[in-house]
Amino acid sequence: MTDSAMHDPELVFHSWSAQAALNPLELVGGSGAVIRDAAGTEYLDFSCMLVNVNIGHQHPAVVAAIQEQAATLATVGPAFGSRVRGEAARLILDRAPGGFTKVFFTNGGADANENAIRLARLTTGRTKVLSTYRSYHGNTGAAIVATGDWRRMPNEYAVGHVHFFGPYLYRSEFWASTPQEESERALHHLRRVIEAEGPQTIAAILLETVPGTAGIMVPPPGYLQGVRELAHQHGIVLILDEVMAGFGRTGAWLALDNYGVVPDLITFAKGVNSGYVPVGGVMISEPIAKQFDERVFPGGLTYSGHPLAMASIVGALTAMESEGIVENAARIGEQVLAPGLQALAQEIEIIGEVRGLGVFWAIELVEDRASRAPLSAARMGAIKAGLLNAGMLPFVQDNRIHVVPPCSITDEQAQRGLEIYREVLASA
Ligand code: PLP
């Protein structure tokens, strides 16, 4: 703590942590890919906080949009009409595949998934939701139980959730040795899970288009198309969770654009407004939206479509479009991060694999390449400290570094980030 008046964490109860030993870095300012702490030290932000600041810090157009809306009408109840809400919905649906006609706004990603699951259950009259073990879908009732990772276990109160394994060739559950094999065998496994659970009991398959927190596992060829077909065949609603992967992160507006897959529902949050104001939502395809033309939708939130959040969406999406920020993410991915990270993987013994696209990459660290044993927590801790010391705010998750800078990052900043990884990992 740099200032005795900073009562965080003394009075603030923090997420996912034992509280006693916390000593959070106090952040006070930033611009673009740079963030500054209370001592005046600047860091290259290769975390985007929680992979949400896609447009970069303190984008002037987004800040101005929020300020203007605050000065006009700072809050509007969800039952009232709001021009800025309609405009935000239009800008979002313009980026969805054809056939998506409505947006339900939520406060963040978890309740977006919560409401997508609700829509799927109401539409099908079925209960079960299938999702993968390597996933994160948020920290509320159904979303945390749909989640696959360790955070599910202390929270398993919701019912009707079934998990399966998705594709992850580096640590294949299917003894596969090529992306094609991994894809086919993962689809076979899912087909068997559907049959064994009873297709007539399954409301939804909920998948991150590119699983993020669990390791940025780019789906192998044909996998998402195969899931789409299976869902279609059995009348199951396909929900793609684009909370982390959406709005520029993969170098496309939506991650699903990379695969040409059209789900029934799309959940979003994070990158849609870069987290300047909390917001999320569900994009709803026409057949599902129409269900509720005459039937009451039994769901709502005091802050659904909050005007400050809506203004920040309009500001962010307009600026991302006019400044070519999504194109920049694609170019940085192809021209700087892909070759740079692949070169690092050649050079540095503890790198088991690098994988990703756009500004969405994972460096998977191992004790040795033959066994692929994950690098120990102690060594990961030392690497994290080393990266911070070298002037980077990193995203470290389990035995991986997630390379997730803003979509707006410059070539020089991306190169500098690669140099910092090299310096720290070569000496780890
Ligand atoms: N879905 C995915 C894929 C996420 O990565 C996250 C958060 O990291 C969520 C849902 C939950 O979003 P929120 O924390 O806004 O509730």
CSV table of N, CA and C and ligand atoms in Angstrom, one decimal, residues 16 50-51 106-113 135-140 143 147 151 206-214 241-245 267-270 278-280 360 395, ligand 1:
chain,number,residue,atom,x,y,z
A,16,TRP,N,-12.3,-14.3,-4.8
A,16,TRP,CA,-11.5,-15.5,-5.0
A,16,TRP,C,-10.2,-15.6,-4.2
A,50,LEU,N,-9.1,-7.9,-16.4
A,50,LEU,CA,-9.6,-9.3,-16.5
A,50,LEU,C,-10.0,-9.5,-18.0
A,51,VAL,N,-9.0,-9.2,-18.8
A,51,VAL,CA,-9.2,-9.4,-20.3
A,51,VAL,C,-10.5,-8.7,-20.8
A,106,THR,N,-27.7,-7.1,-19.3
A,106,THR,CA,-27.5,-7.5,-18.0
A,106,THR,C,-26.4,-6.7,-17.4
A,107,ASN,N,-26.0,-7.0,-16.1
A,107,ASN,CA,-24.9,-6.2,-15.5
A,107,ASN,C,-23.5,-6.7,-15.8
A,108,GLY,N,-23.4,-7.9,-16.3
A,108,GLY,CA,-22.1,-8.5,-16.6
A,108,GLY,C,-22.2,-9.8,-17.3
A,109,GLY,N,-21.1,-10.6,-17.4
A,109,GLY,CA,-21.1,-11.8,-18.1
A,109,GLY,C,-21.8,-13.0,-17.4
A,110,ALA,N,-21.7,-13.0,-16.1
A,110,ALA,CA,-22.4,-14.2,-15.4
A,110,ALA,C,-23.9,-14.1,-15.6
A,111,ASP,N,-24.5,-13.0,-15.4
A,111,ASP,CA,-25.9,-12.9,-15.5
A,111,ASP,C,-26.4,-12.9,-17.0
A,112,ALA,N,-25.5,-12.7,-17.9
A,112,ALA,CA,-25.8,-12.9,-19.3
A,112,ALA,C,-26.0,-14.4,-19.5
A,113,ASN,N,-25.0,-15.2,-19.0
A,113,ASN,CA,-25.2,-16.6,-19.1
A,113,ASN,C,-26.4,-17.2,-18.4
A,135,SER,N,-13.7,-24.6,-18.6
A,135,SER,CA,-14.5,-23.4,-18.9
A,135,SER,C,-14.7,-22.5,-17.7
A,136,TYR,N,-15.0,-21.2,-18.0
A,136,TYR,CA,-15.5,-20.3,-16.9
A,136,TYR,C,-16.6,-19.5,-17.5
A,137,HIS,N,-17.8,-19.5,-16.8
A,137,HIS,CA,-19.0,-18.9,-17.3
A,137,HIS,C,-19.5,-17.8,-16.3
A,138,GLY,N,-18.8,-17.6,-15.2
A,138,GLY,CA,-19.3,-16.5,-14.3
A,138,GLY,C,-19.6,-17.1,-12.9
A,139,ASN,N,-19.8,-16.1,-12.0
A,139,ASN,CA,-20.0,-16.5,-10.5
A,139,ASN,C,-21.4,-16.2,-10.0
A,140,THR,N,-22.4,-16.8,-10.7
A,140,THR,CA,-23.8,-16.7,-10.1
A,140,THR,C,-24.4,-18.1,-10.2
A,143,ALA,N,-24.4,-20.1,-13.6
A,143,ALA,CA,-23.2,-19.8,-14.4
A,143,ALA,C,-22.0,-20.5,-13.7
A,147,THR,N,-19.7,-23.6,-15.1
A,147,THR,CA,-18.3,-23.5,-15.1
A,147,THR,C,-17.6,-24.9,-14.8
A,151,ARG,N,-13.6,-23.6,-9.4
A,151,ARG,CA,-14.5,-22.6,-8.7
A,151,ARG,C,-15.9,-23.2,-8.6
A,206,LEU,N,-23.7,-25.0,-23.7
A,206,LEU,CA,-23.1,-23.7,-23.4
A,206,LEU,C,-21.6,-23.8,-23.6
A,207,LEU,N,-21.0,-23.1,-24.5
A,207,LEU,CA,-19.6,-23.2,-24.8
A,207,LEU,C,-19.0,-21.8,-25.0
A,208,GLU,N,-17.8,-21.6,-24.5
A,208,GLU,CA,-17.0,-20.4,-24.9
A,208,GLU,C,-16.5,-20.7,-26.3
A,209,THR,N,-16.7,-19.7,-27.2
A,209,THR,CA,-16.3,-20.0,-28.6
A,209,THR,C,-14.8,-20.3,-28.6
A,210,VAL,N,-14.0,-19.5,-27.9
A,210,VAL,CA,-12.6,-19.9,-27.6
A,210,VAL,C,-12.5,-19.9,-26.1
A,211,PRO,N,-12.3,-21.0,-25.5
A,211,PRO,CA,-12.2,-21.0,-24.0
A,211,PRO,C,-11.1,-20.1,-23.6
A,212,GLY,N,-11.4,-19.2,-22.6
A,212,GLY,CA,-10.4,-18.2,-22.3
A,212,GLY,C,-9.6,-18.5,-21.0
A,213,THR,N,-10.2,-18.2,-19.8
A,213,THR,CA,-9.6,-18.4,-18.6
A,213,THR,C,-9.0,-19.8,-18.4
A,214,ALA,N,-9.6,-20.8,-19.0
A,214,ALA,CA,-9.2,-22.2,-18.9
A,214,ALA,C,-8.0,-22.5,-19.8
A,241,ASP,N,-20.7,-18.4,-25.5
A,241,ASP,CA,-20.3,-17.4,-24.6
A,241,ASP,C,-19.1,-16.7,-25.2
A,242,GLU,N,-19.4,-15.4,-25.5
A,242,GLU,CA,-18.4,-14.5,-26.2
A,242,GLU,C,-18.0,-13.5,-25.2
A,243,VAL,N,-18.2,-13.7,-23.9
A,243,VAL,CA,-17.9,-12.7,-22.9
A,243,VAL,C,-16.4,-12.3,-22.9
A,244,MET,N,-15.5,-13.2,-23.0
A,244,MET,CA,-14.1,-12.9,-23.1
A,244,MET,C,-13.6,-12.8,-24.5
A,245,ALA,N,-14.0,-13.7,-25.4
A,245,ALA,CA,-13.5,-13.8,-26.7
A,245,ALA,C,-14.1,-12.8,-27.7
A,267,THR,N,-23.8,-14.7,-25.6
A,267,THR,CA,-23.6,-13.9,-24.5
A,267,THR,C,-22.3,-13.0,-24.6
A,268,PHE,N,-22.4,-11.8,-24.1
A,268,PHE,CA,-21.3,-10.9,-24.2
A,268,PHE,C,-21.2,-10.0,-22.9
A,269,ALA,N,-20.0,-9.4,-22.8
A,269,ALA,CA,-19.8,-8.4,-21.7
A,269,ALA,C,-18.5,-7.8,-22.0
A,270,LYS,N,-17.6,-7.7,-21.0
A,270,LYS,CA,-16.2,-7.2,-21.2
A,270,LYS,C,-15.9,-6.3,-22.4
A,278,PRO,N,-20.0,-1.4,-15.8
A,278,PRO,CA,-20.3,-2.9,-15.8
A,278,PRO,C,-21.5,-3.1,-16.7
A,279,VAL,N,-21.4,-4.0,-17.6
A,279,VAL,CA,-22.5,-4.4,-18.5
A,279,VAL,C,-22.3,-5.7,-19.2
A,280,GLY,N,-23.4,-6.4,-19.6
A,280,GLY,CA,-23.3,-7.6,-20.3
A,280,GLY,C,-24.6,-7.8,-21.0
A,360,PHE,N,-5.1,-12.8,-28.2
A,360,PHE,CA,-5.6,-13.8,-27.3
A,360,PHE,C,-4.8,-15.0,-27.3
A,395,PHE,N,-0.9,-11.4,-17.1
A,395,PHE,CA,-2.0,-12.2,-16.7
A,395,PHE,C,-1.5,-13.6,-16.5
B,1,PLP,N1,-17.9,-15.9,-19.4
B,1,PLP,C1,-16.6,-15.9,-19.6
B,1,PLP,C2,-16.1,-16.6,-20.8
B,1,PLP,C3,-15.8,-15.1,-18.9
B,1,PLP,O1,-14.5,-15.1,-19.1
B,1,PLP,C4,-16.3,-14.4,-17.7
B,1,PLP,C5,-15.4,-13.7,-16.8
B,1,PLP,O2,-14.2,-13.8,-16.9
B,1,PLP,C6,-17.7,-14.5,-17.5
B,1,PLP,C7,-18.5,-15.3,-18.3
B,1,PLP,C8,-18.3,-13.8,-16.3
B,1,PLP,O3,-18.3,-12.5,-16.5
B,1,PLP,P1,-18.5,-11.4,-15.3
B,1,PLP,O4,-17.3,-11.6,-14.4
B,1,PLP,O5,-18.7,-10.1,-16.0
B,1,PLP,O6,-19.8,-11.9,-14.6
